[in-house]
CSV table of C-alpha atoms in Angstrom, one decimal:
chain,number,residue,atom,x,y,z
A,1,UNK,CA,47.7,8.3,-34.5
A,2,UNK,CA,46.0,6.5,-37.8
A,3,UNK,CA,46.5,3.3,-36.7
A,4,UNK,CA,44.6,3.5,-33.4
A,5,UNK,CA,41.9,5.4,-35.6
A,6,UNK,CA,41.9,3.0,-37.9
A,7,UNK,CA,41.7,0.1,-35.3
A,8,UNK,CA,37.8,2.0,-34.0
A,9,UNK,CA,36.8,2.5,-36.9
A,10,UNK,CA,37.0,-1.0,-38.1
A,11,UNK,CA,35.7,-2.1,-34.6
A,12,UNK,CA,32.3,0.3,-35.1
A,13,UNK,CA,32.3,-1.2,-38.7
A,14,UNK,CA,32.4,-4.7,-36.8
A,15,UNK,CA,29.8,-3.7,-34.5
A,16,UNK,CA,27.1,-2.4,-37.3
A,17,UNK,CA,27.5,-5.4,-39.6
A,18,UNK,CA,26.8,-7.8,-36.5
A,19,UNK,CA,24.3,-5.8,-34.5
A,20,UNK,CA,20.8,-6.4,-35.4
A,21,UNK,CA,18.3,-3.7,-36.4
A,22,UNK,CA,16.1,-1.8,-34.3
A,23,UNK,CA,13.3,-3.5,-36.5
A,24,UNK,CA,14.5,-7.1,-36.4
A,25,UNK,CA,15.5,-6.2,-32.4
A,26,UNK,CA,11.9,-6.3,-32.1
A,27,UNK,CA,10.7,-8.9,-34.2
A,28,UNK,CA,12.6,-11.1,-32.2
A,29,UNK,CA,11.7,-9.8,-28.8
A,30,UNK,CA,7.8,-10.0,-30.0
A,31,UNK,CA,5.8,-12.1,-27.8
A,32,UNK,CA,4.2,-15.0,-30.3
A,33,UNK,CA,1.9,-15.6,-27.8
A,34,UNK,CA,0.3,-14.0,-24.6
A,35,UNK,CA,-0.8,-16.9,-21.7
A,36,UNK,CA,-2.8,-16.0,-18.9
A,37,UNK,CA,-4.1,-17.6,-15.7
A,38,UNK,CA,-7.0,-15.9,-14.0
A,39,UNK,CA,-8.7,-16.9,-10.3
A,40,UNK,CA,-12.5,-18.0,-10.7
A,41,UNK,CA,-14.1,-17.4,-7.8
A,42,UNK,CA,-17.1,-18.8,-9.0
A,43,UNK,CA,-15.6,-22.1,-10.0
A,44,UNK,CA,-13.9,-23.1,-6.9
A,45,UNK,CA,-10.9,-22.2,-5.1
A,46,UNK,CA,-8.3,-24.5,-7.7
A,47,UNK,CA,-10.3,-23.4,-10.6
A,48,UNK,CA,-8.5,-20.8,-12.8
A,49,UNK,CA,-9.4,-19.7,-16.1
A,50,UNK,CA,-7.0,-19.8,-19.0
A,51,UNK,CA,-6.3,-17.9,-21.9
A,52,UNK,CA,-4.2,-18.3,-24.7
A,53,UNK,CA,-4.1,-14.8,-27.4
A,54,UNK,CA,-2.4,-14.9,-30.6
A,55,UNK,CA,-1.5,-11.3,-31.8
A,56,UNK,CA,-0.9,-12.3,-35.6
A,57,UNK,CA,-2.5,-14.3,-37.6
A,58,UNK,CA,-0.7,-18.1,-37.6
A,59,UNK,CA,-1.0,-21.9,-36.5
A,60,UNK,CA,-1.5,-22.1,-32.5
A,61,UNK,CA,-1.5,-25.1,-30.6
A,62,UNK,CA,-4.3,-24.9,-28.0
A,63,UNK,CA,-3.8,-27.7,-25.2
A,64,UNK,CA,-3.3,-27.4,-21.6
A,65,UNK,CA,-1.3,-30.2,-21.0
A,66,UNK,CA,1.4,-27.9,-21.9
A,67,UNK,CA,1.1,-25.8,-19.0
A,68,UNK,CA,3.7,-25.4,-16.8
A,69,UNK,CA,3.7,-23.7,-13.6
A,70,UNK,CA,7.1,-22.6,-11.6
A,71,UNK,CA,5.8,-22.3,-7.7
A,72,UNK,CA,7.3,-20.4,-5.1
A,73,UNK,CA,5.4,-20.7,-1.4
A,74,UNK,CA,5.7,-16.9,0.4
A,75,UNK,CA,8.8,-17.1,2.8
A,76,UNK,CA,10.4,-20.2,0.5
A,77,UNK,CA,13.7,-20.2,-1.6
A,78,UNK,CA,12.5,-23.4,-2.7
A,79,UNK,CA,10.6,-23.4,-6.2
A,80,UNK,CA,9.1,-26.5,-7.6
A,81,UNK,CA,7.7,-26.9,-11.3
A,82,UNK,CA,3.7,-28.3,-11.7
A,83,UNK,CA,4.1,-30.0,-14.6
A,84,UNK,CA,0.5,-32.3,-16.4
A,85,UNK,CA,1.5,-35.9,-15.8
A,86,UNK,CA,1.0,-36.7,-19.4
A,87,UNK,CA,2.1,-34.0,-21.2
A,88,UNK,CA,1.9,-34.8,-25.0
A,89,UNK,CA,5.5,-35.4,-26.7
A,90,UNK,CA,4.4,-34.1,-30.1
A,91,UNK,CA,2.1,-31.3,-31.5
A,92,UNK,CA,-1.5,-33.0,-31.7
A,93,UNK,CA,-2.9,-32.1,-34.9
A,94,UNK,CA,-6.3,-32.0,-33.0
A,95,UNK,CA,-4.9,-29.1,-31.3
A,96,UNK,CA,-4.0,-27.0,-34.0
A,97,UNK,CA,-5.8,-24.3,-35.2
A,98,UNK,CA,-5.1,-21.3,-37.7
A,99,UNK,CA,-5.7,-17.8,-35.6
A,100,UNK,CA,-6.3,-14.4,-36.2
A,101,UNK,CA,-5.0,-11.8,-35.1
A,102,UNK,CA,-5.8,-10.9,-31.7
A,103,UNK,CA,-8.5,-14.6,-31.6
A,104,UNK,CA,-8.2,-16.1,-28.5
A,105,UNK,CA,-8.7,-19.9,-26.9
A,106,UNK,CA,-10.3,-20.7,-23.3
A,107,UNK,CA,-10.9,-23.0,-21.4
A,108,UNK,CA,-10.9,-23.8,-17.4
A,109,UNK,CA,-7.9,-25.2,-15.6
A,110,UNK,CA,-7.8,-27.4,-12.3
A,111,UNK,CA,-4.3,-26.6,-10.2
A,112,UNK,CA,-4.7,-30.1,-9.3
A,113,UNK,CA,-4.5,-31.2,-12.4
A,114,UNK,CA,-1.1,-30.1,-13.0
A,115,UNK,CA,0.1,-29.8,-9.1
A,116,UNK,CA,0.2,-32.8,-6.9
A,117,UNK,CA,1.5,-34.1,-3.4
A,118,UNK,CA,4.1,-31.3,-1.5
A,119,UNK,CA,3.7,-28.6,-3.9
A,120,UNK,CA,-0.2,-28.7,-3.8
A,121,UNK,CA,-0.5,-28.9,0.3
A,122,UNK,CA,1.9,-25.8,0.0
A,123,UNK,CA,-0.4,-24.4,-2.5
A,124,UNK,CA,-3.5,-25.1,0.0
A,125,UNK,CA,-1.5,-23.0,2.8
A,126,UNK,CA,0.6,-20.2,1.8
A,127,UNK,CA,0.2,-17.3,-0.5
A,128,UNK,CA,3.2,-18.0,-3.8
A,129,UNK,CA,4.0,-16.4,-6.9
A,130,UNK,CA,3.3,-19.1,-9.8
A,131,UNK,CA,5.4,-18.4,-13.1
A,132,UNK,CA,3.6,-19.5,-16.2
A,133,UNK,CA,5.1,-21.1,-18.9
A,134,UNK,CA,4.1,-23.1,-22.4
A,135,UNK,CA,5.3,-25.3,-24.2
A,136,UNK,CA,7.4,-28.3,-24.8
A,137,UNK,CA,10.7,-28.5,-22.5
A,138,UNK,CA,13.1,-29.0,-25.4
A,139,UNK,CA,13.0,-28.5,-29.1
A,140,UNK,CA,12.4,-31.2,-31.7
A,141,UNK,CA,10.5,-32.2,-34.8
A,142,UNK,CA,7.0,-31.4,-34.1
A,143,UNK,CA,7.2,-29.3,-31.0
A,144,UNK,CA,6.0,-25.7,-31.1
A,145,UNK,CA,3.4,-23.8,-29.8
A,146,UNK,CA,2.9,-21.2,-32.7
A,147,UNK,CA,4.2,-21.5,-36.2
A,148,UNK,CA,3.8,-18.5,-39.0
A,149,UNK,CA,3.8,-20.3,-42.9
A,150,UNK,CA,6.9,-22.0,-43.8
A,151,UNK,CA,8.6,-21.2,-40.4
A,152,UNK,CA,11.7,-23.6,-39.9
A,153,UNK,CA,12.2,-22.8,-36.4
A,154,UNK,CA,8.7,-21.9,-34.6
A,155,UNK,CA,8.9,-21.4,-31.0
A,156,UNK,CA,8.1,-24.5,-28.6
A,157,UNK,CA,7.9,-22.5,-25.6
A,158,UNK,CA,6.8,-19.2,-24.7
A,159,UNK,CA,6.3,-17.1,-21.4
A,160,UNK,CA,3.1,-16.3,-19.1
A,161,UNK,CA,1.8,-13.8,-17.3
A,162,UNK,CA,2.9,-14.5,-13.9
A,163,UNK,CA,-0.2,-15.9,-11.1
A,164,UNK,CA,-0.7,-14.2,-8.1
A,165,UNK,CA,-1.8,-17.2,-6.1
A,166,UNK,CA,-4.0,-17.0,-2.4
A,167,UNK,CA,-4.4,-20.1,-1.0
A,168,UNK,CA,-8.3,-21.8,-0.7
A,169,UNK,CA,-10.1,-20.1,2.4
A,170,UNK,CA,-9.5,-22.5,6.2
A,171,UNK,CA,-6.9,-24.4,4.2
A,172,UNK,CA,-4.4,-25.8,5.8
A,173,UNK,CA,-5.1,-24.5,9.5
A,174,UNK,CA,-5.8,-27.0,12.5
A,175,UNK,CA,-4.0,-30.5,12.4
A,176,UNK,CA,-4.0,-33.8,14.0
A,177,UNK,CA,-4.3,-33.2,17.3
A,178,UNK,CA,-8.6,-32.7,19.2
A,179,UNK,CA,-10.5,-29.5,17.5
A,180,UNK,CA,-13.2,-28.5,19.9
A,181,UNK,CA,-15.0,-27.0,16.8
A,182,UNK,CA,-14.9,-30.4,14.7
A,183,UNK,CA,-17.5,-32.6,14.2
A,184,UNK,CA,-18.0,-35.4,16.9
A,185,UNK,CA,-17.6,-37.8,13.7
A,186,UNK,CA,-15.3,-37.3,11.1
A,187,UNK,CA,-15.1,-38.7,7.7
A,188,UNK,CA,-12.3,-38.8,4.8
A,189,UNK,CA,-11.6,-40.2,1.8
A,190,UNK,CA,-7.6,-40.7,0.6
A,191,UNK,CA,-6.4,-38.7,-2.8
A,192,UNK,CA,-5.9,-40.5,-5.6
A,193,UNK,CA,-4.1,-40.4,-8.9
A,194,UNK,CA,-4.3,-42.8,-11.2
A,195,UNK,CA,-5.0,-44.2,-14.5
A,196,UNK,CA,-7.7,-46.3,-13.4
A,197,UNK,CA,-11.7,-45.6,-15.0
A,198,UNK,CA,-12.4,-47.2,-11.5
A,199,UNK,CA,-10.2,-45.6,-9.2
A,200,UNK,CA,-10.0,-47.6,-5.7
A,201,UNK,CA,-12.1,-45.0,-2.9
A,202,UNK,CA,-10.0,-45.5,0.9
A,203,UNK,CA,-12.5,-43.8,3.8
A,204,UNK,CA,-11.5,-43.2,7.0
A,205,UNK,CA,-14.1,-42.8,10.2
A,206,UNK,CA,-13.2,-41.4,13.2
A,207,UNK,CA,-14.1,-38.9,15.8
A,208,UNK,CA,-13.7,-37.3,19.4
A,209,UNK,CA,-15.7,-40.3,21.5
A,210,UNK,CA,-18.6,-42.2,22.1
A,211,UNK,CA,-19.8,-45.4,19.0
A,212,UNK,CA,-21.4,-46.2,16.2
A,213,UNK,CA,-22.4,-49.2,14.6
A,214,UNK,CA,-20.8,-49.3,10.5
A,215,UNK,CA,-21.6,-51.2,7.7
A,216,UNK,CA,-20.0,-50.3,3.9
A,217,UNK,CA,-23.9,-49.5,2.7
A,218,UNK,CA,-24.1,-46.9,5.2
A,219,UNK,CA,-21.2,-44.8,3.3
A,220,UNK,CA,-22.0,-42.6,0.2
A,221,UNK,CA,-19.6,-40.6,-2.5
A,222,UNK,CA,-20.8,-37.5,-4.5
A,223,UNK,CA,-18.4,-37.2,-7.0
A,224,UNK,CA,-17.9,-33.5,-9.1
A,225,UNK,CA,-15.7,-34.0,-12.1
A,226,UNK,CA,-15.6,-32.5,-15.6
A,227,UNK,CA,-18.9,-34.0,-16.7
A,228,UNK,CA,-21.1,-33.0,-14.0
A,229,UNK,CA,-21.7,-34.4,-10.6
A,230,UNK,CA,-22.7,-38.3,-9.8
A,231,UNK,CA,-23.9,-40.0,-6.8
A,232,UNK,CA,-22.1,-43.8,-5.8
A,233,UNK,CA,-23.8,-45.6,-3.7
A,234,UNK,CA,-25.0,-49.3,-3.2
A,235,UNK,CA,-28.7,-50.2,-1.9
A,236,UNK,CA,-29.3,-50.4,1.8
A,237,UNK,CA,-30.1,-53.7,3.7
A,238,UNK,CA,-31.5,-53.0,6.7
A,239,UNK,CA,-30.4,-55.4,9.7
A,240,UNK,CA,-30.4,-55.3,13.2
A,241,UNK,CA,-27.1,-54.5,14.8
A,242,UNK,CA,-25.1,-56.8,16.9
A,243,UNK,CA,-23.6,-55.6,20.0
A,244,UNK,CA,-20.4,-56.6,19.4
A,245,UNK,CA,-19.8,-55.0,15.8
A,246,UNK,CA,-20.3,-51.6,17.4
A,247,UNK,CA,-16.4,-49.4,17.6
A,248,UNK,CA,-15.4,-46.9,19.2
A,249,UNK,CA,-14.7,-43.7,17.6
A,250,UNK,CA,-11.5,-43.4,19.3
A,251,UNK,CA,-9.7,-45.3,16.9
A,252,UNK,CA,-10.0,-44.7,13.5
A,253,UNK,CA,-12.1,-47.0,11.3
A,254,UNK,CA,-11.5,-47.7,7.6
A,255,UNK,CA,-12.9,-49.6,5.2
A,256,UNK,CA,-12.8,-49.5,0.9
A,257,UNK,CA,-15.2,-48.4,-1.6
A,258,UNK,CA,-15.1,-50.3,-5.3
A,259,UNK,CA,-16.2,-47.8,-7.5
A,260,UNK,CA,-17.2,-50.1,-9.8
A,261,UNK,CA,-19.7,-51.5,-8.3
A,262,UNK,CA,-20.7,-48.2,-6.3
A,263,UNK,CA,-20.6,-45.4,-8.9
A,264,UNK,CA,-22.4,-45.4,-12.4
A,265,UNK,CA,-20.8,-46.4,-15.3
A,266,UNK,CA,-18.0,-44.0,-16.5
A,267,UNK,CA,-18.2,-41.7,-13.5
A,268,UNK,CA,-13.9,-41.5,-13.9
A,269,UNK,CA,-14.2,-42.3,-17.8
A,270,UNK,CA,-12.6,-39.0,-19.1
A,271,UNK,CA,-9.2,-37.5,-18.0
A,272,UNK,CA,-9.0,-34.9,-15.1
A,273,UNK,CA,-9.7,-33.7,-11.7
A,274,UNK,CA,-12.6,-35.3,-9.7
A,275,UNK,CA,-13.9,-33.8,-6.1
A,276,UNK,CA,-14.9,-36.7,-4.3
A,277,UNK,CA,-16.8,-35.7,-1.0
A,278,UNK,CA,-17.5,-39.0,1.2
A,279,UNK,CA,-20.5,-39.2,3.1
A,280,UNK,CA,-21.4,-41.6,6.5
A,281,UNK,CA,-25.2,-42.2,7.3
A,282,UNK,CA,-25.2,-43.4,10.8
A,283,UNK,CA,-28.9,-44.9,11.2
A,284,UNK,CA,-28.4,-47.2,14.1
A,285,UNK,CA,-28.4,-46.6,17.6
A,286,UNK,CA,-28.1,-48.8,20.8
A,287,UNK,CA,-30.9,-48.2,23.0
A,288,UNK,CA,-32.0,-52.0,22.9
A,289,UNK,CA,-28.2,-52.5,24.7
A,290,UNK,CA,-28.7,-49.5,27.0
A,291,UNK,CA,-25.6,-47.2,25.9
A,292,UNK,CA,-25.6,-44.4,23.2
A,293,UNK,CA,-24.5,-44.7,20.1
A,294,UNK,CA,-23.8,-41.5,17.9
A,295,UNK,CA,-25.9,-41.1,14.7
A,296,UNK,CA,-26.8,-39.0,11.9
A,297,UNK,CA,-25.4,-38.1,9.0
A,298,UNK,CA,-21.9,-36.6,8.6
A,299,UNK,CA,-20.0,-35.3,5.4
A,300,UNK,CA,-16.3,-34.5,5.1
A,301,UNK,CA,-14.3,-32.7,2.8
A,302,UNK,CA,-14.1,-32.6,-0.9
A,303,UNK,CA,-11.2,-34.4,-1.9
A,304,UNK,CA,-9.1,-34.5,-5.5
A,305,UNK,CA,-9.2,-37.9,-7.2
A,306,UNK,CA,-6.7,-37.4,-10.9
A,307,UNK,CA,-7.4,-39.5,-13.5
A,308,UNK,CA,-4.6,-39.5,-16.1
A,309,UNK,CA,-4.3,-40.3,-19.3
A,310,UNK,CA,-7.6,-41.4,-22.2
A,311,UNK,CA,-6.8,-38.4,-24.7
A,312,UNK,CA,-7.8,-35.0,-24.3
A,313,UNK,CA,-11.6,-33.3,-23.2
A,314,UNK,CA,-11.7,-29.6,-23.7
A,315,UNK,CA,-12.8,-27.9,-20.6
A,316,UNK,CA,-15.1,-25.0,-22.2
A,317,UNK,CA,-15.5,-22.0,-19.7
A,318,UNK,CA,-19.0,-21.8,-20.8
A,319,UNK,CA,-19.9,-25.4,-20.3
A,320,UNK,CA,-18.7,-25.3,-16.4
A,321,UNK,CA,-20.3,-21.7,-16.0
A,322,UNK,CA,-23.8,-23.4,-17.2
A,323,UNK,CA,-23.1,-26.1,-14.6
A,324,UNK,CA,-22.3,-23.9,-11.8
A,325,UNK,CA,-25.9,-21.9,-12.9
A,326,UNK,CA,-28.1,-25.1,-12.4
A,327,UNK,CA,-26.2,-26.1,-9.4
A,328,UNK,CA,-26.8,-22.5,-7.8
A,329,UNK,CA,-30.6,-22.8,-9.3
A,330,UNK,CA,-30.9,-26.4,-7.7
A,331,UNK,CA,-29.8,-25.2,-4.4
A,332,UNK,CA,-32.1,-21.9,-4.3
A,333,UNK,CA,-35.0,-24.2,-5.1
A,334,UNK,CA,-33.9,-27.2,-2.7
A,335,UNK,CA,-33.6,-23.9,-0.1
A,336,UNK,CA,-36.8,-22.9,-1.0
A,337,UNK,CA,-38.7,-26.3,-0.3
A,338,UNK,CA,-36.9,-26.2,2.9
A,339,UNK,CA,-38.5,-22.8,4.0
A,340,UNK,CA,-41.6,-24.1,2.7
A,341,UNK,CA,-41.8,-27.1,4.7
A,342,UNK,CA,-40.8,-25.1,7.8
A,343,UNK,CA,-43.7,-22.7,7.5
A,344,UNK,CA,-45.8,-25.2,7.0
A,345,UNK,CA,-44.6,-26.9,9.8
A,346,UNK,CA,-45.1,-23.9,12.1
């Protein structure tokens, strides 16, 4: 009877020396760092607003290349991981900052940025849960995301808040085939990502019937990207059309942009997400050959262009939100001129 006594008692002795404290327990279960993604409206349907909270007082690193987003599509088993496509392999010291306790860091967050090719079309038509992460993937010398003084072993990657994520409005409905509803010309522009300051523009024409008469200098871009928003565009020589250059909308038409020549100077020059919209002005008819030709002016879709790489530009929440102010005070006034000229009209 005292031997199997003995043997628990030496076992709960066991189990005290190598249990941790309630205290340390929760030291070590205390998150270093709370990361949020929020939906802003306002912004844009791939806009989100991020925020990084440091409940202590210690050295944070505040850069959103270190995002990391774990998707999973409504009705998938299939996750993918959103990674930035050039994340940095070190701590930046230009990203360091001492904190306070409870200070925070913002700043605004394309999707696109980080999400690219299958996992963002999925993201433009299904609902998905999005798990945050930040922080490096593996451990090393000069990886951490929040280090307290003379911490040997900071973390270098903590868990987010995870994203509740509704796809953009109209997204990913319709297709390929005839849409009675769409425009009787059509006009797109390829994604890009690249490295390039000049990023090469593909457009595509096409539409339901009928033709139109195209030249390169009938074809616009406005371009929205972290700087504000830029028109590209070359000067228009008028001509008179030949009969034969005029095509038919039934096959699709395409033609190149060079945005170097087209677009002011360092329209791409800083890293991140561009909305390219392209635009077609369609200003020649064919009554002189006795058949119609369509015309006016068509726009198509906004369309992501990534620029990698060229350091790192802070995307300050109250920089874009001044933006989208005089862009929502240009349009009221470019509204107003239009009721204007219509009353006068009348």
């Amino acid at each position: 009877m005292i031997r199997p006594l003995l043997t628990l008692a030496l076992a709960a002795l066991a189990l005290g020396l190598s249990a941790p404290s309630p205290a340390a327990a929760q030291d070590e279960e205390a998150p270093r760092l709370d990361v949020r993604l929020a939906p802003w409206p306002e912004a844009g349907p791939w806009i989100v607003r991020w925020t990084l909270t440091s409940p202590v007082a210690q050295e944070v690193v505040a850069d959103r290349r270190l995002l990391q987003l774990r998707v999973q599509p409504e009705g998938s088993r299939r996750r993918t991981v959103c990674r930035h496509p050039d994340p940095p392999r070190r701590v930046e010291e230009t990203r360091t900052r001492a904190f306070e306790a409870g200070e925070t860091h913002e700043e605004w967050v394309d999707l696109r940025e980080l999400c690219w090719g299958r996992t963002l079309a999925a993201l433009g038509a299904r609902p998905a849960e999005i798990e945050v992460a930040y922080g490096f993937r593996g451990r090393g010398r000069g990886r951490f995301v929040a280090r307290a003084e003379d911490e040997r072993r900071p973390p270098h990657r903590v868990a987010g808040e995870t994203l509740a994520w509704q796809p953009p409005a109209d997204e990913g409905e319709g297709g390929e085939g005839e849409d009675e509803d769409a425009p009787v010309v059509q006009v797109s522009v390829r994604p890009v990502s690249t490295r390039s300051a000049t990023p090469p523009a593909r457009l595509t024409i096409r539409g339901r019937g009928g033709r139109v008469y195209l030249r390169d200098d009938l074809f616009s871009l406005r371009v929205r990207g972290p700087l504000g928003t830029v028109t590209c565009a070359v000067p228009r020589q008028p001509i008179v059309p030949i009969v034969d250059f005029y095509r038919s909308l039934r096959r699709p038409s395409r033609t190149s942009v060079d945005t170097a020549r087209w677009c002011p100077e360092d329209t791409f020059a800083v890293p991140g997400v561009y909305e390219v919209t392209p635009i077609v002005e369609l200003v020649y008819d064919a009554e002189r050959y006795d058949f119609d030709a369509v015309t006016g002016t068509f726009e198509g879709e906004p369309t992501p262009f990534r620029v990698r790489g060229r350091g790192y530009v802070e995307q300050r929440v109250e920089d874009l939100r001044s933006v989208l102010e005089a862009e929502a005070a240009a349009a009221e006034e470019a509204a107003a001129s239009e009721e204007d000229g219509a009353g006068g009209e009348a």
